[in-house]
Structure formats: structure tokens, C-alpha cells
């Protein structure tokens, strides 16, 4: 019998961290309430948890055989990531609404 794999939190590309900061500042600059900003951060953490808990579950991006995505519907964002050979996911990008994905530049 094999041991269940330990769930790994995903690693985050530095540019993906910058994506979060940029989107947070955008929301703050549009006078979103502190509650909305908190919901945004919670939604990001939820997406990270989904990826870390079941990285192979989420659909692959059209035209890529290794990049996957998780939708963050409340804020119309998408988290793009890859599952590396060691099994630890790497989040490449948090794409906000109206932005063209840049994950291919971050592979």
C-alpha cells in the first residue's frame, strides 16, 4: 500500500506575487471597502489551496500540455500554474480582468 501524498502548498513566481499586489492596489484605488479587499485576499488564498490540494484536477489551458488554470470567479481572475516534476505546483500568473495572459513569458 502506498502512502497518501502530502499536500504541498504551491510555489509562486515573483511576477505572480506582483500580479496580486497590482490587482489589490487597483481595487483599493477604486475605493473598494476593506471587506472587499479582505474577500479578494481570501479568494487568492482559496485558489492557492485548491491548486496545492489537487494540482492535477484543474483543466489545462488550450494550446498547452502542461499549464493549468483555476478560475477566481468573484474577481474575474485566473490563476495559471504548472505542476513540476517534483509534484509541487508553481503559480505563474494571476491574470486580472481584461489582461492578456503573460504566463508563457514566465515558464
C-alpha positions as a printed Julia matrix, in Angstrom:
107×3 Matrix{Float64}:
   0.0    0.0     0.0
   1.31   3.44   -0.91
   1.28   6.37    1.45
  -1.02   9.24    0.54
   0.97  12.12   -0.86
   1.44  15.06    1.45
  -0.28  18.13    0.07
   2.18  20.79   -0.98
   1.4   24.48   -0.99
   2.23  25.89   -4.39
   5.28  28.0    -5.03
   4.57  31.39   -6.55
   6.54  33.02   -9.34
   7.71  36.51   -8.24
   5.77  38.07  -11.11
   2.6   36.32   -9.91
   3.1   37.94   -6.5
   3.36  41.27   -8.31
   0.09  40.45  -10.11
  -1.65  40.1    -6.74
  -0.19  43.39   -5.5
  -1.21  45.16   -8.69
  -4.79  43.89   -8.56
  -5.07  44.72   -4.84
  -3.9   48.29   -5.48
  -6.32  48.58   -8.39
  -9.23  47.53   -6.17
  -8.1   49.87   -3.39
  -7.76  52.76   -5.83
 -11.34  52.16   -6.98
 -12.49  52.76   -3.4
 -13.38  49.17   -2.6
 -14.31  48.62    1.0
 -11.92  46.95    3.43
 -14.33  43.99    3.42
 -13.98  43.64   -0.36
 -10.2   43.84   -0.14
 -10.27  41.13    2.53
 -12.5   38.98    0.29
 -10.0   39.45   -2.52
  -7.12  38.17   -0.4
  -9.29  35.27    0.82
 -10.13  34.38   -2.8
  -6.42  34.33   -3.68
  -5.67  32.06   -0.71
  -8.55  29.78   -1.69
  -7.16  29.47   -5.24
  -3.71  28.64   -3.85
  -5.25  25.97   -1.6
  -7.2   24.44   -4.5
  -4.03  24.21   -6.54
  -1.97  22.8    -3.67
  -4.61  20.26   -2.63
  -5.29  18.81   -6.08
  -2.9   20.22   -8.68
  -3.77  17.68  -11.37
  -7.53  18.32  -11.08
  -7.84  21.63  -12.86
  -8.18  21.96  -16.62
  -5.26  22.54  -18.94
  -5.02  25.73  -20.92
  -5.91  25.38  -24.58
  -2.74  25.02  -26.62
  -0.57  23.91  -23.69
   0.08  20.41  -22.47
   1.31  21.46  -19.04
  -0.18  24.82  -17.98
  -3.38  24.56  -15.95
  -5.79  27.17  -14.66
  -8.11  27.86  -11.74
 -10.83  30.48  -12.04
 -11.32  33.05   -9.27
 -14.83  33.93  -10.33
 -15.69  36.55   -7.73
 -12.92  38.8    -9.01
 -12.89  37.6   -12.64
  -9.3   36.39  -12.34
  -7.49  33.26  -13.39
  -4.53  31.57  -11.73
  -2.25  29.86  -14.24
   0.19  27.23  -12.98
   2.3   24.2   -13.85
   2.91  21.03  -11.88
   6.65  20.47  -11.75
   8.32  17.07  -11.87
   8.7   17.07   -8.09
   4.9   17.41   -7.8
   4.99  20.94   -6.36
   2.85  23.37   -8.35
   4.27  26.71   -9.45
   1.77  29.53   -9.94
   2.93  31.54  -12.91
   0.32  34.26  -13.06
  -2.81  35.74  -11.56
  -4.44  37.32  -14.62
  -6.95  40.03  -13.9
  -9.95  41.04  -15.98
  -9.14  42.49  -19.36
  -5.48  41.45  -19.26
  -3.86  39.16  -21.77
  -2.2   36.19  -20.08
   1.56  36.53  -19.68
   2.29  33.07  -18.22
   4.18  31.89  -21.32
   6.86  34.52  -20.63
   7.24  33.12  -17.1
   7.84  29.46  -17.9
